[in-house]
XYZ file of C-alpha atoms in Angstrom:
674
model
C 107.642 16.887 13.211
C 109.583 17.126 9.962
C 107.382 17.739 6.953
C 107.978 15.367 4.051
C 107.164 15.850 0.399
C 103.543 15.195 -0.640
C 103.327 14.417 -4.392
C 99.533 14.864 -4.355
C 99.948 18.572 -3.598
C 101.919 18.968 -6.812
C 98.974 17.256 -8.484
C 96.751 19.956 -7.020
C 99.081 22.559 -8.572
C 98.465 20.918 -11.935
C 94.728 21.335 -11.527
C 95.187 24.961 -10.497
C 97.485 26.026 -13.325
C 95.535 24.428 -16.166
C 92.253 25.866 -14.923
C 93.867 29.288 -15.287
C 95.387 28.463 -18.682
C 92.082 27.229 -20.116
C 90.257 30.261 -18.745
C 92.765 32.689 -20.271
C 92.721 30.772 -23.554
C 89.043 31.649 -23.894
C 87.209 28.351 -23.451
C 83.611 29.218 -22.642
C 83.088 26.218 -20.357
C 86.047 27.346 -18.205
C 84.610 30.806 -17.476
C 85.405 30.400 -13.794
C 88.880 28.981 -14.334
C 90.420 32.032 -12.720
C 89.753 30.320 -9.374
C 92.872 28.309 -10.113
C 94.656 31.332 -8.647
C 92.594 30.925 -5.460
C 93.800 27.325 -5.202
C 97.385 28.507 -5.724
C 97.011 31.049 -2.928
C 95.693 28.472 -0.455
C 98.441 26.028 -1.458
C 101.146 28.649 -1.102
C 99.977 29.722 2.331
C 99.713 26.095 3.419
C 103.108 24.905 2.171
C 105.166 27.896 3.252
C 103.672 28.018 6.726
C 103.980 24.237 7.150
C 107.718 24.496 6.543
C 108.045 27.472 8.864
C 105.995 25.824 11.643
C 108.235 22.778 11.406
C 111.372 24.900 11.617
C 110.065 26.713 14.678
C 109.172 23.416 16.342
C 112.530 21.781 15.580
C 114.887 24.738 16.083
C 112.930 27.227 18.119
C 113.677 30.043 15.670
C 113.400 30.994 11.992
C 116.365 31.510 9.687
C 114.874 34.371 7.678
C 117.890 34.715 5.400
C 117.640 31.033 4.493
C 113.925 31.420 3.816
C 114.366 34.472 1.577
C 117.291 32.815 -0.207
C 115.083 29.865 -1.139
C 112.275 32.127 -2.302
C 114.571 34.329 -4.392
C 116.291 31.399 -6.084
C 112.951 29.693 -6.659
C 111.127 32.634 -8.213
C 113.344 35.450 -9.472
C 115.599 33.802 -12.113
C 112.696 32.390 -14.124
C 110.775 35.667 -13.851
C 113.737 37.779 -14.973
C 114.412 35.499 -17.942
C 110.753 35.572 -18.958
C 110.541 39.369 -18.814
C 113.693 39.810 -20.887
C 112.761 37.177 -23.489
C 109.163 38.368 -23.800
C 110.317 41.979 -24.134
C 112.667 41.023 -26.968
C 109.942 39.043 -28.731
C 107.548 41.935 -28.210
C 109.874 44.190 -30.165
C 109.491 41.864 -33.150
C 105.719 41.510 -33.162
C 104.236 44.513 -31.338
C 104.230 48.144 -32.362
C 106.111 50.733 -30.351
C 102.772 52.249 -29.331
C 101.553 48.906 -28.009
C 104.815 48.287 -26.200
C 105.068 51.719 -24.607
C 103.040 51.095 -21.440
C 104.572 47.627 -21.017
C 107.898 48.949 -19.756
C 106.037 50.093 -16.643
C 104.200 46.769 -16.528
C 107.508 44.869 -16.599
C 108.935 47.081 -13.871
C 105.893 46.426 -11.686
C 106.180 42.695 -12.396
C 109.846 42.416 -11.441
C 109.471 44.615 -8.374
C 106.331 42.718 -7.338
C 103.789 45.475 -7.064
C 102.010 44.477 -10.280
C 98.645 43.950 -8.584
C 98.512 47.603 -7.494
C 99.890 48.762 -10.835
C 97.245 46.970 -12.869
C 94.511 47.916 -10.419
C 95.307 51.571 -11.041
C 95.242 51.032 -14.806
C 92.034 49.035 -14.837
C 90.290 51.740 -12.829
C 91.291 54.298 -15.424
C 88.932 54.886 -18.336
C 91.694 54.033 -20.805
C 93.156 51.227 -18.839
C 90.983 48.210 -19.533
C 92.201 47.389 -23.026
C 95.778 48.221 -22.073
C 95.610 45.915 -19.066
C 94.043 43.048 -20.990
C 96.755 43.164 -23.651
C 99.744 43.554 -21.322
C 102.303 40.779 -21.609
C 102.838 40.907 -17.854
C 99.303 41.061 -16.496
C 99.549 37.670 -14.817
C 102.242 38.932 -12.446
C 99.489 40.469 -10.328
C 98.983 37.180 -8.469
C 102.708 36.491 -8.178
C 103.087 39.951 -6.643
C 100.530 39.168 -3.945
C 102.347 35.939 -3.144
C 105.708 37.694 -2.950
C 104.274 40.371 -0.675
C 102.990 37.543 1.530
C 106.355 35.763 1.501
C 108.044 38.977 2.582
C 105.659 39.833 5.415
C 104.466 36.514 6.815
C 107.736 35.053 8.214
C 108.345 38.243 10.194
C 104.776 38.178 11.550
C 105.101 34.489 12.415
C 108.350 35.109 14.260
C 106.687 37.823 16.363
C 103.658 35.604 17.069
C 105.907 32.703 18.056
C 107.420 34.840 20.808
C 103.988 35.954 21.988
C 102.889 32.297 21.998
C 105.260 31.646 24.864
C 102.957 33.711 27.086
C 99.649 32.964 25.368
C 99.476 29.787 23.305
C 96.483 30.981 21.299
C 98.111 34.169 20.034
C 98.996 32.788 16.594
C 95.592 31.332 15.629
C 93.708 34.293 17.119
C 95.779 36.938 15.320
C 95.859 35.042 12.039
C 92.140 34.340 12.294
C 91.433 38.024 12.955
C 93.513 38.997 9.930
C 91.616 36.479 7.801
C 88.244 37.849 8.948
C 89.415 41.398 8.252
C 90.569 40.410 4.766
C 87.240 38.716 4.018
C 85.401 41.800 5.255
C 87.493 44.018 2.986
C 86.871 41.657 0.095
C 83.129 41.893 0.570
C 83.252 45.673 1.155
C 85.215 46.368 -2.012
C 83.363 43.897 -4.269
C 80.269 46.078 -4.871
C 82.326 49.291 -4.730
C 85.197 48.401 -7.027
C 85.440 44.890 -8.428
C 88.986 45.581 -9.625
C 90.167 46.423 -6.111
C 88.413 43.383 -4.711
C 90.174 41.199 -7.279
C 93.664 42.732 -7.364
C 94.051 44.148 -3.857
C 96.610 42.613 -1.525
C 94.449 43.092 1.558
C 91.371 41.660 -0.196
C 93.141 38.458 -1.289
C 95.319 37.722 1.744
C 92.474 35.762 3.307
C 93.118 32.922 0.855
C 96.778 32.668 1.812
C 95.855 32.985 5.485
C 93.283 30.217 5.089
C 96.111 27.937 3.963
C 98.235 29.148 6.870
C 95.530 28.340 9.434
C 94.929 24.921 7.869
C 98.643 24.197 8.172
C 98.677 25.387 11.800
C 95.723 23.169 12.674
C 97.320 20.094 11.078
C 100.696 20.937 12.617
C 99.194 21.006 16.093
C 97.308 17.785 15.406
C 100.578 16.088 14.497
C 102.235 17.512 17.609
C 99.426 15.963 19.647
C 100.017 12.579 18.027
C 97.101 12.720 15.593
C 97.765 12.067 11.952
C 96.380 14.013 9.030
C 93.005 15.497 8.378
C 89.992 13.536 9.612
C 87.778 12.372 6.784
C 90.529 12.882 4.193
C 88.741 10.939 1.459
C 85.393 12.786 1.566
C 87.253 16.088 2.065
C 89.363 15.476 -1.038
C 86.365 14.469 -3.125
C 84.261 17.397 -1.915
C 87.091 19.855 -2.447
C 87.791 18.626 -5.979
C 84.101 18.779 -6.898
C 83.711 22.325 -5.497
C 86.785 23.590 -7.368
C 85.804 21.979 -10.679
C 82.186 23.141 -10.471
C 83.212 26.691 -9.619
C 85.692 26.682 -12.507
C 82.891 26.081 -14.990
C 80.211 28.361 -16.343
C 77.301 26.662 -14.613
C 76.977 28.963 -11.604
C 76.117 32.633 -11.860
C 78.411 33.956 -9.125
C 80.421 37.150 -8.896
C 84.217 36.748 -8.738
C 84.069 37.741 -5.079
C 81.584 35.075 -3.999
C 83.198 32.549 -6.320
C 86.549 33.274 -4.669
C 85.131 32.736 -1.180
C 83.513 29.459 -2.213
C 86.626 28.258 -4.025
C 88.693 28.937 -0.902
C 86.486 26.500 1.000
C 86.937 23.945 -1.787
C 90.694 24.510 -1.840
C 90.947 24.031 1.942
C 89.112 20.717 1.722
C 91.218 19.567 -1.229
C 94.580 20.608 0.212
C 93.735 19.263 3.652
C 92.581 15.963 2.183
C 95.740 15.580 0.098
C 98.168 16.572 2.849
C 98.308 13.275 4.720
C 101.311 10.960 4.539
C 99.227 8.058 3.280
C 97.947 8.154 -0.301
C 94.274 7.280 -0.142
C 92.010 6.326 -3.010
C 90.757 9.863 -3.669
C 94.330 11.182 -3.802
C 95.619 8.683 -6.369
C 94.681 10.717 -9.472
C 96.765 13.557 -8.030
C 99.804 11.279 -7.550
C 99.909 9.937 -11.102
C 103.535 10.681 -12.179
C 102.719 12.839 -15.228
C 100.263 14.863 -13.133
C 102.870 15.336 -10.400
C 105.475 16.420 -12.966
C 103.121 18.996 -14.453
C 102.615 20.349 -10.948
C 106.359 20.633 -10.416
C 106.696 22.791 -13.544
C 103.465 24.720 -12.857
C 105.307 27.925 -11.928
C 106.909 28.038 -15.376
C 103.622 27.115 -17.031
C 101.913 30.008 -15.285
C 104.757 32.392 -16.116
C 104.767 31.611 -19.830
C 101.159 30.890 -20.689
C 99.903 34.490 -20.665
C 102.594 36.026 -22.913
C 102.066 33.103 -25.271
C 98.332 33.826 -25.368
C 98.843 37.549 -26.036
C 101.529 37.066 -28.686
C 99.756 34.181 -30.431
C 96.593 36.222 -30.509
C 98.431 38.811 -32.601
C 99.125 36.224 -35.297
C 96.340 33.633 -35.425
C 92.634 33.351 -34.678
C 91.692 29.641 -34.655
C 88.657 28.124 -32.888
C 88.887 28.440 -29.119
C 89.557 24.760 -28.452
C 92.405 24.640 -30.987
C 93.880 27.822 -29.559
C 93.642 26.388 -26.025
C 95.396 23.157 -27.045
C 98.176 25.126 -28.704
C 98.621 27.356 -25.652
C 98.685 24.339 -23.315
C 101.284 22.577 -25.471
C 103.554 25.591 -25.904
C 103.421 26.832 -22.315
C 104.021 23.332 -20.960
C 106.965 22.773 -23.297
C 108.613 26.079 -22.420
C 107.965 25.477 -18.717
C 109.591 22.047 -18.915
C 112.676 23.552 -20.553
C 112.823 26.323 -17.938
C 112.444 23.813 -15.098
C 115.211 21.569 -16.416
C 117.754 24.108 -17.625
C 117.194 27.087 -15.325
C 115.052 26.584 -12.248
C 116.324 23.201 -11.003
C 120.058 23.952 -11.343
C 119.650 27.219 -9.443
C 117.351 25.806 -6.761
C 119.326 22.631 -6.126
C 122.667 24.336 -5.642
C 123.658 24.253 -1.982
C 124.978 27.491 -0.560
C 126.976 27.971 2.597
C 125.112 30.058 5.196
C 127.559 32.917 4.686
C 126.661 33.117 0.997
C 122.892 33.191 1.368
C 122.502 36.889 2.064
C 124.753 37.840 -0.898
C 122.641 35.499 -3.051
C 119.452 37.228 -1.935
C 120.916 40.662 -2.595
C 122.288 39.554 -5.971
C 118.890 38.232 -7.017
C 117.127 41.399 -5.970
C 119.755 43.518 -7.724
C 119.349 41.515 -10.932
C 115.611 42.042 -10.804
C 116.017 45.758 -10.110
C 118.577 46.302 -12.879
C 116.443 44.389 -15.384
C 113.350 46.382 -14.414
C 114.973 49.813 -14.519
C 117.846 49.581 -17.002
C 117.255 46.649 -19.363
C 113.551 46.484 -20.191
C 112.800 50.193 -20.868
C 115.326 50.596 -23.730
C 114.289 47.236 -25.158
C 110.630 48.234 -25.165
C 111.512 51.592 -26.738
C 113.517 49.993 -29.550
C 112.712 50.875 -33.152
C 110.125 48.588 -34.697
C 111.988 46.391 -37.202
C 109.003 44.767 -38.871
C 106.265 46.819 -40.552
C 102.790 46.068 -39.315
C 100.103 44.900 -41.649
C 97.858 47.917 -42.098
C 94.824 48.865 -44.146
C 96.735 49.745 -47.293
C 94.295 47.929 -49.572
C 91.535 50.440 -48.838
C 90.472 52.432 -51.840
C 91.486 56.066 -51.578
C 91.060 59.296 -53.441
C 93.742 61.593 -54.829
C 93.836 63.660 -51.638
C 94.604 60.813 -49.248
C 97.930 61.043 -47.456
C 100.915 58.886 -48.375
C 104.549 58.792 -47.362
C 106.587 57.713 -44.326
C 105.033 58.063 -40.858
C 106.155 61.033 -38.778
C 109.078 60.426 -36.428
C 107.471 60.573 -32.997
C 107.788 58.927 -29.609
C 104.748 56.706 -30.135
C 105.190 54.875 -26.843
C 104.975 58.161 -24.937
C 102.053 59.423 -27.000
C 99.941 56.415 -26.112
C 100.596 56.673 -22.374
C 100.697 60.435 -21.764
C 97.658 62.651 -21.243
C 97.718 66.294 -22.316
C 95.449 67.546 -19.522
C 94.253 66.467 -16.062
C 90.725 65.697 -14.968
C 88.837 68.917 -14.121
C 86.475 68.323 -11.201
C 85.321 71.308 -9.126
C 82.519 71.967 -6.667
C 80.056 74.825 -7.407
C 81.283 76.867 -4.448
C 84.889 76.738 -5.682
C 85.251 76.824 -9.455
C 88.626 78.571 -9.387
C 90.688 75.402 -10.140
C 88.503 74.870 -13.226
C 88.715 78.462 -14.475
C 91.475 77.938 -17.004
C 91.474 81.381 -18.660
C 90.177 84.537 -16.981
C 90.470 88.269 -17.436
C 89.716 88.320 -21.186
C 87.317 90.845 -22.703
C 85.245 88.288 -24.586
C 82.464 85.860 -23.622
C 82.586 83.175 -20.943
C 82.830 79.694 -22.502
C 81.962 76.795 -20.183
C 82.869 73.210 -21.184
C 81.312 70.068 -19.705
C 82.360 66.636 -20.886
C 84.231 63.369 -20.566
C 87.678 62.249 -21.693
C 87.121 63.619 -25.196
C 86.648 67.070 -23.670
C 89.792 66.503 -21.625
C 91.727 65.772 -24.818
C 90.468 69.051 -26.255
C 91.542 71.200 -23.295
C 94.919 72.394 -24.712
C 93.190 73.522 -27.911
C 90.496 75.423 -26.025
C 93.129 77.105 -23.845
C 94.958 78.335 -26.935
C 91.744 79.538 -28.522
C 90.724 81.362 -25.350
C 93.928 83.407 -25.407
C 93.838 83.962 -29.175
C 90.117 84.790 -29.413
C 89.987 86.579 -26.060
C 87.306 84.588 -24.301
C 87.235 83.227 -20.743
C 87.276 79.455 -20.244
C 85.943 77.215 -17.466
C 86.012 73.455 -17.801
C 84.606 70.416 -15.980
C 85.778 67.041 -17.299
C 85.892 63.524 -15.923
C 86.735 60.345 -17.815
C 83.831 57.997 -18.538
C 81.344 60.585 -17.281
C 78.573 61.394 -19.771
C 77.251 64.932 -19.373
C 73.454 64.211 -19.375
C 72.107 63.584 -15.846
C 71.001 60.073 -14.961
C 73.498 58.156 -17.094
C 76.096 55.974 -15.348
C 78.889 53.852 -16.770
C 78.883 50.355 -15.267
C 82.440 49.775 -16.455
C 83.561 52.354 -13.902
C 83.738 51.315 -10.232
C 81.155 52.804 -7.879
C 83.515 55.487 -6.476
C 84.134 56.797 -9.996
C 80.404 56.824 -10.690
C 79.928 58.766 -7.476
C 82.532 61.317 -8.609
C 80.691 61.622 -11.907
C 77.406 62.208 -10.105
C 78.971 64.879 -7.873
C 80.415 66.697 -10.870
C 77.182 66.559 -12.884
C 74.854 67.393 -10.012
C 77.059 70.335 -9.133
C 76.622 71.621 -12.653
C 72.941 70.848 -13.243
C 71.730 71.724 -9.719
C 73.745 74.883 -9.089
C 76.185 76.074 -11.740
C 73.727 76.142 -14.600
C 71.441 78.404 -12.560
C 74.027 80.797 -11.101
C 77.068 80.891 -13.390
C 76.968 83.492 -16.197
C 77.579 81.345 -19.286
C 77.766 82.889 -22.753
C 78.518 79.605 -24.513
C 78.147 76.098 -23.111
C 80.094 73.418 -25.013
C 79.012 69.816 -24.349
C 81.352 66.985 -25.405
C 81.071 63.243 -24.908
C 81.688 59.921 -26.554
C 78.729 58.246 -28.246
C 77.676 55.538 -25.818
C 74.610 54.590 -27.826
C 76.833 52.531 -30.154
C 76.650 48.729 -30.011
C 80.106 48.638 -28.452
C 78.599 49.967 -25.207
C 75.676 47.523 -24.942
C 75.255 46.417 -21.330
C 77.544 49.131 -19.947
C 75.049 51.857 -18.982
C 72.611 52.172 -16.110
C 70.256 54.879 -14.879
C 71.319 54.845 -11.216
C 74.519 54.612 -9.204
C 74.208 50.903 -8.456
C 71.564 49.915 -11.001
C 71.501 47.077 -13.482
C 72.303 47.530 -17.175
C 69.489 49.105 -19.154
C 68.081 47.222 -22.104
C 68.513 50.090 -24.544
C 71.474 52.461 -24.203
C 70.179 54.652 -27.017
C 66.818 55.230 -25.367
C 68.408 56.130 -22.012
C 70.812 58.572 -23.669
C 68.194 60.177 -25.902
C 65.701 60.703 -23.059
C 68.318 62.162 -20.706
C 69.792 64.321 -23.483
C 66.381 65.689 -24.492
C 65.566 66.653 -20.895
C 68.928 68.320 -20.335
C 68.838 70.302 -23.588
C 65.216 71.334 -23.007
C 66.207 72.800 -19.643
C 69.185 74.662 -21.139
C 66.906 76.081 -23.825
C 64.398 77.251 -21.205
C 67.181 78.929 -19.249
C 68.304 80.678 -22.419
C 71.872 79.351 -22.250
C 73.517 79.319 -25.706
C 74.637 75.712 -26.062
C 76.721 73.849 -28.625
C 76.625 70.051 -28.639
C 79.538 68.372 -30.389
C 78.479 65.699 -32.854
C 79.926 62.277 -31.991
C 83.424 61.903 -33.375
C 84.103 59.356 -36.069
C 86.362 56.743 -34.570
C 88.261 53.777 -35.997
C 86.842 50.259 -35.673
C 87.409 48.903 -32.171
C 90.027 46.399 -33.381
C 92.035 49.112 -35.180
C 94.592 51.338 -33.499
C 96.001 53.776 -36.078
C 98.670 55.106 -33.696
C 99.990 51.590 -33.140
C 99.862 50.978 -36.880
C 101.808 54.160 -37.611
C 104.554 53.240 -35.171
C 105.394 50.217 -37.312
C 104.293 51.143 -40.822
C 106.532 52.103 -43.730
C 103.852 54.255 -45.331
C 100.949 56.077 -43.686
C 98.672 54.640 -46.371
C 98.888 51.320 -44.537
C 97.007 52.807 -41.605
C 93.902 54.308 -43.227
C 90.623 53.217 -41.684
C 87.058 53.047 -43.005
C 84.478 55.141 -41.184
C 80.744 54.467 -41.030
C 79.009 57.861 -41.143
C 75.557 56.686 -40.049
C 74.046 58.900 -37.359
C 73.478 57.087 -34.075
C 70.464 57.511 -31.808
C 72.400 60.079 -29.796
C 73.454 62.058 -32.875
C 69.862 62.059 -34.105
C 68.820 63.533 -30.760
C 71.422 66.269 -31.142
C 70.113 67.064 -34.617
C 66.453 67.199 -33.551
C 67.204 69.448 -30.592
C 69.352 71.783 -32.679
C 66.574 72.155 -35.254
C 63.714 72.630 -32.767
C 65.230 74.624 -29.908
C 66.374 78.233 -30.256
C 69.388 78.074 -27.940
C 70.677 74.633 -28.909
C 73.245 74.292 -31.683
C 75.184 71.377 -33.102
C 78.752 71.364 -34.401
C 80.289 68.598 -36.485
C 84.093 68.568 -36.329
C 84.482 65.271 -38.172
C 85.159 66.785 -41.614
C 88.121 68.595 -40.064
C 89.701 65.362 -38.848
C 88.585 63.136 -41.720
C 88.307 65.295 -44.843
C 88.358 62.282 -47.174
C 85.580 60.252 -45.565
C 84.543 57.476 -45.693
C 88.274 56.630 -45.768
C 90.111 58.430 -42.975
C 93.836 58.989 -42.982
C 95.821 58.245 -39.845
C 98.004 61.329 -40.463
C 97.056 64.877 -41.463
C 99.722 67.482 -42.172
C 102.347 65.278 -40.532
C 100.364 64.804 -37.293
C 98.648 61.561 -36.183
C 94.855 61.852 -36.147
C 93.962 59.504 -33.271
C 95.671 59.222 -29.922
C 93.959 55.841 -29.498
C 90.835 54.180 -30.828
C 88.547 56.625 -28.941
C 90.272 60.012 -28.947
C 91.507 62.551 -31.461
C 95.147 63.371 -30.783
C 95.415 66.660 -28.864
C 98.239 67.992 -31.076
C 96.104 67.642 -34.200
C 93.260 69.517 -32.508
C 95.716 72.286 -31.644
C 96.883 72.405 -35.256
C 93.296 72.587 -36.519
C 92.050 75.028 -33.871
C 91.180 77.792 -36.348
C 88.929 75.396 -38.244
C 87.433 74.175 -34.968
C 86.666 77.728 -33.833
C 85.211 78.617 -37.238
C 82.945 75.556 -37.044
C 81.723 76.543 -33.563
C 81.056 80.162 -34.456
C 79.403 79.133 -37.738
C 76.552 77.693 -35.671
C 75.599 81.295 -34.782
C 75.844 80.617 -31.074
C 77.868 83.781 -30.446
C 76.034 86.093 -32.853
C 74.392 87.931 -29.973
C 77.788 88.446 -28.325
C 79.205 90.426 -31.234
């Protein structure tokens, strides 16, 4: 019953890891290469459970301490070394602002809850670019595996005892868990693709599929039958399914692709698991292929940080970049395997020393996550970033050293919470009450949220009452939905907007309505908007926004509600992050950015409505934040201008609040209130 080493399964690891590497390196023909992770999951479930089934059959019990000792020594040392080394390198090449959120990413990686950590970030309006650029993003899949390794042996031990009374307990329970996981995968996929992809419960089915395959083969061997029937056609079919799904030929969602790739992985792993090497398995047993599979853990660990860090320095054609990433990640993995992983794994420990080894490994991971990485990531930037210092500037542009600020905190801390209230209970959104002046009502997205502290101050200083509704990624005109947001977030947006447009606007006494949102008619947002909760992308964002804006403003005008629409803010180019630049620059002049001042379709709609409707006004705050346009400084009066590439820093808005209020009142919107 003893399980012996199968070199072909290491060959399958090679296929899995390089599919992922090529996908992450950006090769267009490997658009589905992320299914390499699916193959890893099936392999992991198969191999771990095969070993555990054999131990139960031979000894009648599981040595959990021995199992966890092997897992800890196999996985933790290489992960800890990677996190420390990558953090140190990050200090040299990344700004403090870019590194700030990564301390939390590293902590999640080393404590193996990275999948939930990155799921939370990717569901946040600001999270997508942060997630994509994190040096530790790839730990999401390792976290799911570790969670499986922690839970499964205990479950198997319980099921083994139940099996003594009912022999079918193990396959029935594991099969039920697999079906439940598949159901959750399919339920979450249309609701929240991020949850479907990163969730533990939505990906366990792939590990459980490997577990059930191993159980089936284990019981076949116990009955005197050898291997998987039809191993050659199964191997060929499995390899073809995996390779086809890894390409860009099929238009499948990640969810359906993952389900199909699990079937392919089961066929491939089952076909390669026999003791005899058949003709279809020979390519997987070629010695260099087997060796690359043995070092695949290190290759996976190192390839993503290499991609992120190399991308900061070079921009070659995709195929050249992919070759470089493959070469570097393989070389580093080989060194890690030889000098670190093998010596630690191969060392034999007495049974009495296994538990201390497990605890020591966990302690090392915990100490690194909590005490080592955070101060490293917060270290002073030693190398000045290349900025935009060659931009022409006028005599009034700012120069001098950047302000001394905690840039890492500034890029990860929000000044105000989301404000979402139902019409029947607006009290949580009434921020200032009891003043003698008018009632100002604010409706908007994350840009309104960033402005909340300024409006609070103004309300107290100018003696007006303030109510605010704000939700990230939620445009204020009805009938506009952001496809980047998962369905639950779109539903929240619809509840907030419908509450305002169906009830509040009719019943709430509003003396000034301030509407704030990001310009989603820009090219950057092509393909991201729809006109229904679960609709398809519209062909023309500008047309959708203009039509919905015109209808909303026409209704406000008919109701006689004095309304001010904020002109779209000038923002840096998408590939520029002035805050990150400032955190590493020697002079603020390095971080100036050019601004295109062309009115978008949405801004043109604001202008037309303001000129043709009595109660609609438009305010342009851009000259306050960029007085030297078309070249904008990254610092004004010692304060950074942008919090990130899409938001004016709240502290600057507070500093400029008198100018902001003067600009609003200059529209004449409050003339009747005086």
